[in-house]
Amino acid sequence: MDLTEIDSFDISADHLRKVVALTGAGISAESGVPTFRGEGGMWRQHRPEELATPQAFASNPQMVWEWYLYRRQIIAQSNPNAGHDALVELEKVLKDRFILITQNVDGLHRRAGHKNPIELHGNIFLNRCNSCSERYPDDTLDFDKLPPLCLNCQGQIRPDVVWFGEGLNHVTIEDAFLHSQQATLFLSIGTSAVVHPAAALPVVAKDSGALLVEINPDRTPITSLADAVFTDSSAQVLPDLVNKIKQIETKSKN
Ligand code: OAD
């Protein structure tokens, strides 16, 4: 696959009938939030099965919580970057013809101003009871002793995220597949595209006729499928790409 320059990237108004973006940890890298895989990735220092599994929580909930609180701290100190901002701009231009699906639990898309991202893996700042599933905002829980306990059933409270070996919310993932099937342009941004079911979304989009664009400095399993590949960082590529889309949209309306 040849690498693409924004100027020579060939898209038309027809590709903008429905645009779907799937983001991964790479979009938040330039905000200072470590990715999972690759250089500096968190899974180089920690084993997923020791920290992000139901088994880990069952055997050592305090350790799991400490790791999540540490990650929360890093995220709380970071801010959305130009890549997140560009996607908010895209939503303003395309309105309900743009759908944002993210694997990230950092909430940076919302903080940038995105109204309703599909958060496939949950949100690190939300909590739920591991026994009765009741959800709790932080200020209702006591974090002095970990894990916090459920006010209803005294069950253990856990981060409201999806762990390895757990299923995704049915409605959420069905929605994501439906939107991907309908996409005319699909942007795969900053994801290693190895964790399923999210990794299947770009493939489904491409099989259903979408133009598939990847933004990632490294090759992934979908690189060879992509119609265009941008290897600069998402904070560099997305503002230019969104500008180009805006120009096409404006022209098509005149
Ligand atoms: P990964 O850490 O697996 O992949 C991040 C990708 O971002 C890599 O392919 C990098 O090359 C790329 N990247 C790094 N910096 C970038 C930048 N500035 N601009 C663009 N791309 C950049 O993260 P995900 O694919 O999101 O799941 O991982 C998927 C899931 O696996 C996560 O949601 C999490 C994880 O373990 C759960 O916790 C369930």
PDB file of C-alpha atoms and ligand atoms in Angstrom:
ATOM      1  CA  MET A   1       0.000   0.000   0.000  1.00  0.00           C
ATOM      2  CA  ASP A   2       1.422   3.386  -0.984  1.00  0.00           C
ATOM      3  CA  LEU A   3       1.368   6.060   1.645  1.00  0.00           C
ATOM      4  CA  THR A   4      -1.036   8.872   0.932  1.00  0.00           C
ATOM      5  CA  GLU A   5      -0.580  12.664   0.989  1.00  0.00           C
ATOM      6  CA  ILE A   6      -3.616  14.719   1.965  1.00  0.00           C
ATOM      7  CA  ASP A   7      -3.397  16.757  -1.274  1.00  0.00           C
ATOM      8  CA  SER A   8      -3.503  13.686  -3.487  1.00  0.00           C
ATOM      9  CA  PHE A   9      -6.104  11.868  -1.378  1.00  0.00           C
ATOM     10  CA  ASP A  10      -9.010  11.295  -3.714  1.00  0.00           C
ATOM     11  CA  ILE A  11     -12.405  11.559  -2.024  1.00  0.00           C
ATOM     12  CA  SER A  12     -15.695  12.947  -3.269  1.00  0.00           C
ATOM     13  CA  ALA A  13     -18.915  14.247  -1.751  1.00  0.00           C
ATOM     14  CA  ASP A  14     -20.346  10.775  -2.293  1.00  0.00           C
ATOM     15  CA  HIS A  15     -17.905   9.371   0.280  1.00  0.00           C
ATOM     16  CA  LEU A  16     -19.289  11.821   2.828  1.00  0.00           C
ATOM     17  CA  ARG A  17     -22.809  10.358   2.886  1.00  0.00           C
ATOM     18  CA  LYS A  18     -21.861   8.507   6.081  1.00  0.00           C
ATOM     19  CA  VAL A  19     -18.492   8.795   7.780  1.00  0.00           C
ATOM     20  CA  VAL A  20     -17.549   6.487  10.646  1.00  0.00           C
ATOM     21  CA  ALA A  21     -14.365   6.865  12.710  1.00  0.00           C
ATOM     22  CA  LEU A  22     -12.959   4.169  14.983  1.00  0.00           C
ATOM     23  CA  THR A  23     -10.356   5.437  17.417  1.00  0.00           C
ATOM     24  CA  GLY A  24      -7.886   3.623  19.639  1.00  0.00           C
ATOM     25  CA  ALA A  25      -5.260   4.532  22.208  1.00  0.00           C
ATOM     26  CA  GLY A  26      -3.031   6.137  19.537  1.00  0.00           C
ATOM     27  CA  ILE A  27      -5.293   9.191  19.256  1.00  0.00           C
ATOM     28  CA  SER A  28      -4.633   9.984  22.927  1.00  0.00           C
ATOM     29  CA  ALA A  29      -0.868   9.325  22.759  1.00  0.00           C
ATOM     30  CA  GLU A  30      -0.138  12.985  22.006  1.00  0.00           C
ATOM     31  CA  SER A  31      -2.213  13.948  25.045  1.00  0.00           C
ATOM     32  CA  GLY A  32       0.271  12.010  27.164  1.00  0.00           C
ATOM     33  CA  VAL A  33      -1.909   8.939  27.766  1.00  0.00           C
ATOM     34  CA  PRO A  34       0.209   5.810  27.168  1.00  0.00           C
ATOM     35  CA  THR A  35      -0.978   3.324  24.515  1.00  0.00           C
ATOM     36  CA  PHE A  36      -1.284  -0.380  25.331  1.00  0.00           C
ATOM     37  CA  ARG A  37       0.943  -1.920  22.653  1.00  0.00           C
ATOM     38  CA  GLY A  38       3.988  -0.693  20.749  1.00  0.00           C
ATOM     39  CA  GLU A  39       6.737   1.609  21.961  1.00  0.00           C
ATOM     40  CA  GLY A  40       6.058   2.812  25.534  1.00  0.00           C
ATOM     41  CA  GLY A  41       2.853   0.743  25.582  1.00  0.00           C
ATOM     42  CA  MET A  42       1.459  -0.216  28.993  1.00  0.00           C
ATOM     43  CA  TRP A  43       1.286  -3.904  28.217  1.00  0.00           C
ATOM     44  CA  ARG A  44       5.114  -3.865  27.928  1.00  0.00           C
ATOM     45  CA  GLN A  45       5.310  -3.256  31.680  1.00  0.00           C
ATOM     46  CA  HIS A  46       2.169  -5.030  32.888  1.00  0.00           C
ATOM     47  CA  ARG A  47       0.513  -8.294  31.962  1.00  0.00           C
ATOM     48  CA  PRO A  48      -3.142  -7.760  30.932  1.00  0.00           C
ATOM     49  CA  GLU A  49      -4.236 -10.901  32.754  1.00  0.00           C
ATOM     50  CA  GLU A  50      -2.785  -9.545  35.998  1.00  0.00           C
ATOM     51  CA  LEU A  51      -4.691  -6.287  35.807  1.00  0.00           C
ATOM     52  CA  ALA A  52      -7.528  -6.149  33.300  1.00  0.00           C
ATOM     53  CA  THR A  53      -9.443  -9.369  33.798  1.00  0.00           C
ATOM     54  CA  PRO A  54     -12.342 -10.487  36.037  1.00  0.00           C
ATOM     55  CA  GLN A  55      -9.966 -13.079  37.512  1.00  0.00           C
ATOM     56  CA  ALA A  56      -7.462 -10.393  38.537  1.00  0.00           C
ATOM     57  CA  PHE A  57     -10.233  -8.395  40.205  1.00  0.00           C
ATOM     58  CA  ALA A  58     -11.508 -11.487  42.022  1.00  0.00           C
ATOM     59  CA  SER A  59      -8.075 -12.340  43.388  1.00  0.00           C
ATOM     60  CA  ASN A  60      -6.733  -8.843  44.100  1.00  0.00           C
ATOM     61  CA  PRO A  61      -9.315  -6.049  43.748  1.00  0.00           C
ATOM     62  CA  GLN A  62      -7.096  -3.585  45.579  1.00  0.00           C
ATOM     63  CA  MET A  63      -4.225  -3.995  43.110  1.00  0.00           C
ATOM     64  CA  VAL A  64      -6.578  -3.662  40.140  1.00  0.00           C
ATOM     65  CA  TRP A  65      -8.101  -0.493  41.632  1.00  0.00           C
ATOM     66  CA  GLU A  66      -4.685   1.019  42.333  1.00  0.00           C
ATOM     67  CA  TRP A  67      -3.729   0.522  38.696  1.00  0.00           C
ATOM     68  CA  TYR A  68      -7.001   2.101  37.487  1.00  0.00           C
ATOM     69  CA  LEU A  69      -6.659   5.041  39.881  1.00  0.00           C
ATOM     70  CA  TYR A  70      -3.088   5.560  38.614  1.00  0.00           C
ATOM     71  CA  ARG A  71      -4.363   5.592  35.008  1.00  0.00           C
ATOM     72  CA  ARG A  72      -7.197   7.945  35.957  1.00  0.00           C
ATOM     73  CA  GLN A  73      -4.616  10.342  37.388  1.00  0.00           C
ATOM     74  CA  ILE A  74      -2.608  10.394  34.151  1.00  0.00           C
ATOM     75  CA  ILE A  75      -5.781  10.974  32.137  1.00  0.00           C
ATOM     76  CA  ALA A  76      -7.069  13.689  34.486  1.00  0.00           C
ATOM     77  CA  GLN A  77      -3.813  15.588  33.982  1.00  0.00           C
ATOM     78  CA  SER A  78      -4.025  15.348  30.184  1.00  0.00           C
ATOM     79  CA  ASN A  79      -6.089  17.294  27.693  1.00  0.00           C
ATOM     80  CA  PRO A  80      -7.676  16.474  24.347  1.00  0.00           C
ATOM     81  CA  ASN A  81      -5.297  17.161  21.433  1.00  0.00           C
ATOM     82  CA  ALA A  82      -5.703  18.467  17.879  1.00  0.00           C
ATOM     83  CA  GLY A  83      -6.860  15.019  16.723  1.00  0.00           C
ATOM     84  CA  HIS A  84      -9.779  14.918  19.190  1.00  0.00           C
ATOM     85  CA  ASP A  85     -10.626  18.532  18.302  1.00  0.00           C
ATOM     86  CA  ALA A  86     -10.648  17.789  14.570  1.00  0.00           C
ATOM     87  CA  LEU A  87     -13.201  15.004  15.091  1.00  0.00           C
ATOM     88  CA  VAL A  88     -15.444  17.415  17.005  1.00  0.00           C
ATOM     89  CA  GLU A  89     -15.172  19.779  14.035  1.00  0.00           C
ATOM     90  CA  LEU A  90     -16.088  16.896  11.703  1.00  0.00           C
ATOM     91  CA  GLU A  91     -19.205  16.244  13.751  1.00  0.00           C
ATOM     92  CA  LYS A  92     -20.177  19.922  13.414  1.00  0.00           C
ATOM     93  CA  VAL A  93     -19.781  19.741   9.627  1.00  0.00           C
ATOM     94  CA  LEU A  94     -21.447  16.387   8.945  1.00  0.00           C
ATOM     95  CA  LYS A  95     -23.845  16.299  11.922  1.00  0.00           C
ATOM     96  CA  ASP A  96     -25.650  12.935  12.067  1.00  0.00           C
ATOM     97  CA  ARG A  97     -23.746  11.707   9.005  1.00  0.00           C
ATOM     98  CA  PHE A  98     -20.749  11.258  11.328  1.00  0.00           C
ATOM     99  CA  ILE A  99     -20.462   8.487  13.913  1.00  0.00           C
ATOM    100  CA  LEU A 100     -17.577   8.200  16.352  1.00  0.00           C
ATOM    101  CA  ILE A 101     -16.749   4.798  17.805  1.00  0.00           C
ATOM    102  CA  THR A 102     -13.942   4.578  20.335  1.00  0.00           C
ATOM    103  CA  GLN A 103     -12.143   1.789  22.156  1.00  0.00           C
ATOM    104  CA  ASN A 104     -10.725   4.360  24.558  1.00  0.00           C
ATOM    105  CA  VAL A 105     -11.939   4.542  28.132  1.00  0.00           C
ATOM    106  CA  ASP A 106     -10.252   7.930  28.760  1.00  0.00           C
ATOM    107  CA  GLY A 107     -13.283  10.105  27.963  1.00  0.00           C
ATOM    108  CA  LEU A 108     -11.102  12.567  25.992  1.00  0.00           C
ATOM    109  CA  HIS A 109     -13.525  12.623  23.044  1.00  0.00           C
ATOM    110  CA  ARG A 110     -16.288  13.836  25.377  1.00  0.00           C
ATOM    111  CA  ARG A 111     -13.975  16.365  27.014  1.00  0.00           C
ATOM    112  CA  ALA A 112     -13.093  17.694  23.547  1.00  0.00           C
ATOM    113  CA  GLY A 113     -16.825  18.297  23.035  1.00  0.00           C
ATOM    114  CA  HIS A 114     -17.992  15.236  21.129  1.00  0.00           C
ATOM    115  CA  LYS A 115     -21.640  14.738  22.019  1.00  0.00           C
ATOM    116  CA  ASN A 116     -22.220  11.033  21.900  1.00  0.00           C
ATOM    117  CA  PRO A 117     -19.271   8.757  21.118  1.00  0.00           C
ATOM    118  CA  ILE A 118     -19.951   5.022  21.102  1.00  0.00           C
ATOM    119  CA  GLU A 119     -17.611   3.905  23.895  1.00  0.00           C
ATOM    120  CA  LEU A 120     -17.084   0.216  23.181  1.00  0.00           C
ATOM    121  CA  HIS A 121     -14.937  -0.510  26.233  1.00  0.00           C
ATOM    122  CA  GLY A 122     -16.682   1.738  28.769  1.00  0.00           C
ATOM    123  CA  ASN A 123     -15.325   4.728  30.654  1.00  0.00           C
ATOM    124  CA  ILE A 124     -12.602   4.662  33.297  1.00  0.00           C
ATOM    125  CA  PHE A 125     -14.308   7.431  35.321  1.00  0.00           C
ATOM    126  CA  LEU A 126     -17.515   5.423  35.837  1.00  0.00           C
ATOM    127  CA  ASN A 127     -18.074   2.717  38.449  1.00  0.00           C
ATOM    128  CA  ARG A 128     -20.443  -0.184  38.846  1.00  0.00           C
ATOM    129  CA  CYS A 129     -21.159  -2.915  41.356  1.00  0.00           C
ATOM    130  CA  ASN A 130     -19.606  -6.227  40.401  1.00  0.00           C
ATOM    131  CA  SER A 131     -22.595  -8.044  41.983  1.00  0.00           C
ATOM    132  CA  CYS A 132     -25.780  -6.067  41.304  1.00  0.00           C
ATOM    133  CA  SER A 133     -24.489  -3.822  38.434  1.00  0.00           C
ATOM    134  CA  GLU A 134     -25.731  -0.601  40.083  1.00  0.00           C
ATOM    135  CA  ARG A 135     -23.763   2.363  38.658  1.00  0.00           C
ATOM    136  CA  TYR A 136     -22.222   5.012  40.905  1.00  0.00           C
ATOM    137  CA  PRO A 137     -20.632   8.405  40.300  1.00  0.00           C
ATOM    138  CA  ASP A 138     -17.344   8.908  42.162  1.00  0.00           C
ATOM    139  CA  ASP A 139     -18.705  11.320  44.759  1.00  0.00           C
ATOM    140  CA  THR A 140     -21.093   8.714  46.163  1.00  0.00           C
ATOM    141  CA  LEU A 141     -18.330   6.192  46.893  1.00  0.00           C
ATOM    142  CA  ASP A 142     -15.678   5.833  49.562  1.00  0.00           C
ATOM    143  CA  PHE A 143     -12.290   5.267  47.873  1.00  0.00           C
ATOM    144  CA  ASP A 144     -10.305   5.329  51.134  1.00  0.00           C
ATOM    145  CA  LYS A 145     -10.525   1.588  51.399  1.00  0.00           C
ATOM    146  CA  LEU A 146     -10.270  -0.330  48.114  1.00  0.00           C
ATOM    147  CA  PRO A 147     -12.430  -1.677  46.614  1.00  0.00           C
ATOM    148  CA  PRO A 148     -15.300   0.704  47.379  1.00  0.00           C
ATOM    149  CA  LEU A 149     -18.473  -1.158  48.377  1.00  0.00           C
ATOM    150  CA  CYS A 150     -21.952  -1.031  46.864  1.00  0.00           C
ATOM    151  CA  LEU A 151     -24.449   1.007  48.868  1.00  0.00           C
ATOM    152  CA  ASN A 152     -27.225  -1.444  47.921  1.00  0.00           C
ATOM    153  CA  CYS A 153     -25.741  -4.901  48.337  1.00  0.00           C
ATOM    154  CA  GLN A 154     -22.248  -4.389  49.816  1.00  0.00           C
ATOM    155  CA  GLY A 155     -20.806  -5.971  46.637  1.00  0.00           C
ATOM    156  CA  GLN A 156     -17.421  -4.827  45.342  1.00  0.00           C
ATOM    157  CA  ILE A 157     -17.409  -1.785  43.086  1.00  0.00           C
ATOM    158  CA  ARG A 158     -15.322  -2.059  39.900  1.00  0.00           C
ATOM    159  CA  PRO A 159     -14.392   0.328  37.106  1.00  0.00           C
ATOM    160  CA  ASP A 160     -17.165   0.379  34.470  1.00  0.00           C
ATOM    161  CA  VAL A 161     -14.897  -0.862  31.691  1.00  0.00           C
ATOM    162  CA  VAL A 162     -14.714  -4.037  29.620  1.00  0.00           C
ATOM    163  CA  TRP A 163     -11.964  -6.431  30.660  1.00  0.00           C
ATOM    164  CA  PHE A 164     -10.259  -9.176  28.657  1.00  0.00           C
ATOM    165  CA  GLY A 165     -12.522 -12.212  28.517  1.00  0.00           C
ATOM    166  CA  GLU A 166     -15.703 -10.151  28.986  1.00  0.00           C
ATOM    167  CA  GLY A 167     -18.372  -9.471  26.382  1.00  0.00           C
ATOM    168  CA  LEU A 168     -19.203  -5.979  25.174  1.00  0.00           C
ATOM    169  CA  ASN A 169     -22.623  -4.463  25.775  1.00  0.00           C
ATOM    170  CA  HIS A 170     -24.853  -6.041  23.082  1.00  0.00           C
ATOM    171  CA  VAL A 171     -26.649  -2.885  22.023  1.00  0.00           C
ATOM    172  CA  THR A 172     -23.401  -0.917  21.822  1.00  0.00           C
ATOM    173  CA  ILE A 173     -21.559  -3.412  19.654  1.00  0.00           C
ATOM    174  CA  GLU A 174     -24.586  -4.069  17.414  1.00  0.00           C
ATOM    175  CA  ASP A 175     -24.875  -0.321  16.843  1.00  0.00           C
ATOM    176  CA  ALA A 176     -21.185  -0.111  15.994  1.00  0.00           C
ATOM    177  CA  PHE A 177     -21.470  -2.932  13.434  1.00  0.00           C
ATOM    178  CA  LEU A 178     -24.586  -1.431  11.860  1.00  0.00           C
ATOM    179  CA  HIS A 179     -22.971   1.991  11.450  1.00  0.00           C
ATOM    180  CA  SER A 180     -19.800   0.411  10.055  1.00  0.00           C
ATOM    181  CA  GLN A 181     -21.828  -1.535   7.470  1.00  0.00           C
ATOM    182  CA  GLN A 182     -23.497   1.694   6.363  1.00  0.00           C
ATOM    183  CA  ALA A 183     -20.290   3.726   6.192  1.00  0.00           C
ATOM    184  CA  THR A 184     -19.214   5.283   2.887  1.00  0.00           C
ATOM    185  CA  LEU A 185     -15.950   6.453   4.458  1.00  0.00           C
ATOM    186  CA  PHE A 186     -14.379   4.648   7.430  1.00  0.00           C
ATOM    187  CA  LEU A 187     -11.444   6.118   9.343  1.00  0.00           C
ATOM    188  CA  SER A 188      -9.379   3.752  11.488  1.00  0.00           C
ATOM    189  CA  ILE A 189      -7.353   5.996  13.771  1.00  0.00           C
ATOM    190  CA  GLY A 190      -4.582   5.066  16.217  1.00  0.00           C
ATOM    191  CA  THR A 191      -5.624   1.487  16.791  1.00  0.00           C
ATOM    192  CA  SER A 192      -3.457  -1.623  16.474  1.00  0.00           C
ATOM    193  CA  ALA A 193      -6.621  -3.353  15.173  1.00  0.00           C
ATOM    194  CA  VAL A 194      -5.923  -6.592  17.011  1.00  0.00           C
ATOM    195  CA  VAL A 195      -8.559  -6.600  19.762  1.00  0.00           C
ATOM    196  CA  HIS A 196     -11.916  -8.047  18.718  1.00  0.00           C
ATOM    197  CA  PRO A 197     -14.719  -7.347  18.128  1.00  0.00           C
ATOM    198  CA  ALA A 198     -13.595  -3.723  17.467  1.00  0.00           C
ATOM    199  CA  ALA A 199     -10.893  -4.904  15.055  1.00  0.00           C
ATOM    200  CA  ALA A 200     -13.584  -6.362  12.774  1.00  0.00           C
ATOM    201  CA  LEU A 201     -15.320  -3.000  12.226  1.00  0.00           C
ATOM    202  CA  PRO A 202     -12.920  -1.632   9.569  1.00  0.00           C
ATOM    203  CA  VAL A 203     -13.104  -4.969   7.730  1.00  0.00           C
ATOM    204  CA  VAL A 204     -16.916  -4.992   7.803  1.00  0.00           C
ATOM    205  CA  ALA A 205     -16.967  -1.393   6.528  1.00  0.00           C
ATOM    206  CA  LYS A 206     -14.581  -2.184   3.682  1.00  0.00           C
ATOM    207  CA  ASP A 207     -16.509  -5.356   2.741  1.00  0.00           C
ATOM    208  CA  SER A 208     -19.698  -3.284   2.655  1.00  0.00           C
ATOM    209  CA  GLY A 209     -18.204  -0.805   0.183  1.00  0.00           C
ATOM    210  CA  ALA A 210     -16.679   1.945   2.342  1.00  0.00           C
ATOM    211  CA  LEU A 211     -13.493   3.718   1.422  1.00  0.00           C
ATOM    212  CA  LEU A 212     -11.129   2.614   4.199  1.00  0.00           C
ATOM    213  CA  VAL A 213      -8.563   5.067   5.543  1.00  0.00           C
ATOM    214  CA  GLU A 214      -5.985   4.261   8.188  1.00  0.00           C
ATOM    215  CA  ILE A 215      -4.111   6.828  10.288  1.00  0.00           C
ATOM    216  CA  ASN A 216      -1.271   5.142  12.151  1.00  0.00           C
ATOM    217  CA  PRO A 217       2.519   5.494  12.094  1.00  0.00           C
ATOM    218  CA  ASP A 218       2.807   1.684  12.323  1.00  0.00           C
ATOM    219  CA  ARG A 219       1.465  -1.090  10.138  1.00  0.00           C
ATOM    220  CA  THR A 220      -1.520  -3.066  11.454  1.00  0.00           C
ATOM    221  CA  PRO A 221      -3.532  -6.063  10.217  1.00  0.00           C
ATOM    222  CA  ILE A 222      -5.785  -3.680   8.261  1.00  0.00           C
ATOM    223  CA  THR A 223      -3.024  -1.659   6.561  1.00  0.00           C
ATOM    224  CA  SER A 224      -3.021  -3.858   3.475  1.00  0.00           C
ATOM    225  CA  LEU A 225      -6.825  -3.556   3.173  1.00  0.00           C
ATOM    226  CA  ALA A 226      -6.851   0.247   3.402  1.00  0.00           C
ATOM    227  CA  ASP A 227      -7.490   2.474   0.377  1.00  0.00           C
ATOM    228  CA  ALA A 228      -5.354   5.200   1.914  1.00  0.00           C
ATOM    229  CA  VAL A 229      -2.788   5.119   4.727  1.00  0.00           C
ATOM    230  CA  PHE A 230      -1.498   8.194   6.549  1.00  0.00           C
ATOM    231  CA  THR A 231       1.555   7.492   8.679  1.00  0.00           C
ATOM    232  CA  ASP A 232       1.905  10.826  10.453  1.00  0.00           C
ATOM    233  CA  SER A 233       0.379  11.116  13.919  1.00  0.00           C
ATOM    234  CA  SER A 234      -3.383  11.583  14.242  1.00  0.00           C
ATOM    235  CA  ALA A 235      -2.909  15.088  15.722  1.00  0.00           C
ATOM    236  CA  GLN A 236      -1.060  16.024  12.534  1.00  0.00           C
ATOM    237  CA  VAL A 237      -3.250  14.258   9.961  1.00  0.00           C
ATOM    238  CA  LEU A 238      -6.769  14.812  11.290  1.00  0.00           C
ATOM    239  CA  PRO A 239      -6.898  18.643  11.175  1.00  0.00           C
ATOM    240  CA  ASP A 240      -5.776  18.585   7.501  1.00  0.00           C
ATOM    241  CA  LEU A 241      -8.099  15.727   6.636  1.00  0.00           C
ATOM    242  CA  VAL A 242     -11.082  17.433   8.266  1.00  0.00           C
ATOM    243  CA  ASN A 243     -10.251  20.670   6.413  1.00  0.00           C
ATOM    244  CA  LYS A 244     -10.269  18.758   3.151  1.00  0.00           C
ATOM    245  CA  ILE A 245     -13.627  17.181   4.019  1.00  0.00           C
ATOM    246  CA  LYS A 246     -15.024  20.634   4.893  1.00  0.00           C
ATOM    247  CA  GLN A 247     -13.964  21.988   1.508  1.00  0.00           C
ATOM    248  CA  ILE A 248     -15.626  19.104  -0.332  1.00  0.00           C
ATOM    249  CA  GLU A 249     -18.792  19.523   1.741  1.00  0.00           C
ATOM    250  CA  THR A 250     -18.932  23.275   1.101  1.00  0.00           C
ATOM    251  CA  LYS A 251     -18.400  22.804  -2.658  1.00  0.00           C
ATOM    252  CA  SER A 252     -21.115  20.158  -2.854  1.00  0.00           C
ATOM    253  CA  LYS A 253     -23.624  22.529  -1.267  1.00  0.00           C
ATOM    254  CA  ASN A 254     -22.914  25.367  -3.744  1.00  0.00           C
TER     255      ASN A 254
HETATM  256  P1  OAD B   1      -2.958  -0.177  21.100  1.00  0.00           P
HETATM  257  O1  OAD B   1      -2.050   0.321  22.161  1.00  0.00           O
HETATM  258  O2  OAD B   1      -3.028  -1.634  20.865  1.00  0.00           O
HETATM  259  O3  OAD B   1      -2.569   0.496  19.725  1.00  0.00           O
HETATM  260  C1  OAD B   1      -2.309   1.857  19.610  1.00  0.00           C
HETATM  261  C2  OAD B   1      -1.983   2.152  18.152  1.00  0.00           C
HETATM  262  O4  OAD B   1      -1.816   3.562  18.018  1.00  0.00           O
HETATM  263  C3  OAD B   1      -0.695   1.495  17.654  1.00  0.00           C
HETATM  264  O5  OAD B   1      -0.963   0.804  16.436  1.00  0.00           O
HETATM  265  C4  OAD B   1       0.241   2.673  17.405  1.00  0.00           C
HETATM  266  O6  OAD B   1       1.059   2.473  16.271  1.00  0.00           O
HETATM  267  C5  OAD B   1      -0.733   3.810  17.154  1.00  0.00           C
HETATM  268  N1  OAD B   1      -0.244   5.150  17.505  1.00  0.00           N
HETATM  269  C6  OAD B   1       0.651   5.488  18.465  1.00  0.00           C
HETATM  270  N2  OAD B   1       0.799   6.820  18.498  1.00  0.00           N
HETATM  271  C7  OAD B   1      -0.016   7.333  17.549  1.00  0.00           C
HETATM  272  C8  OAD B   1      -0.326   8.652  17.111  1.00  0.00           C
HETATM  273  N3  OAD B   1       0.246   9.722  17.667  1.00  0.00           N
HETATM  274  N4  OAD B   1      -1.226   8.803  16.110  1.00  0.00           N
HETATM  275  C9  OAD B   1      -1.818   7.725  15.544  1.00  0.00           C
HETATM  276  N5  OAD B   1      -1.571   6.468  15.920  1.00  0.00           N
HETATM  277  C10 OAD B   1      -0.689   6.267  16.907  1.00  0.00           C
HETATM  278  O7  OAD B   1      -4.395   0.451  21.430  1.00  0.00           O
HETATM  279  P2  OAD B   1      -5.837   0.002  20.908  1.00  0.00           P
HETATM  280  O8  OAD B   1      -5.778  -0.448  19.492  1.00  0.00           O
HETATM  281  O9  OAD B   1      -6.751   1.099  21.261  1.00  0.00           O
HETATM  282  O10 OAD B   1      -8.923  -2.878  25.604  1.00  0.00           O
HETATM  283  O11 OAD B   1      -6.101  -1.235  21.844  1.00  0.00           O
HETATM  284  C11 OAD B   1      -7.334  -1.854  21.780  1.00  0.00           C
HETATM  285  C12 OAD B   1      -7.761  -2.345  23.135  1.00  0.00           C
HETATM  286  O12 OAD B   1      -6.751  -3.185  23.696  1.00  0.00           O
HETATM  287  C13 OAD B   1      -7.925  -1.258  24.179  1.00  0.00           C
HETATM  288  O13 OAD B   1      -9.177  -0.638  24.114  1.00  0.00           O
HETATM  289  C14 OAD B   1      -7.781  -2.017  25.457  1.00  0.00           C
HETATM  290  C15 OAD B   1      -6.513  -2.731  25.045  1.00  0.00           C
HETATM  291  O14 OAD B   1      -5.962  -3.667  25.786  1.00  0.00           O
HETATM  292  C16 OAD B   1      -9.368  -3.206  26.802  1.00  0.00           C
HETATM  293  O15 OAD B   1      -8.850  -2.785  27.823  1.00  0.00           O
HETATM  294  C17 OAD B   1     -10.557  -4.109  26.771  1.00  0.00           C
END
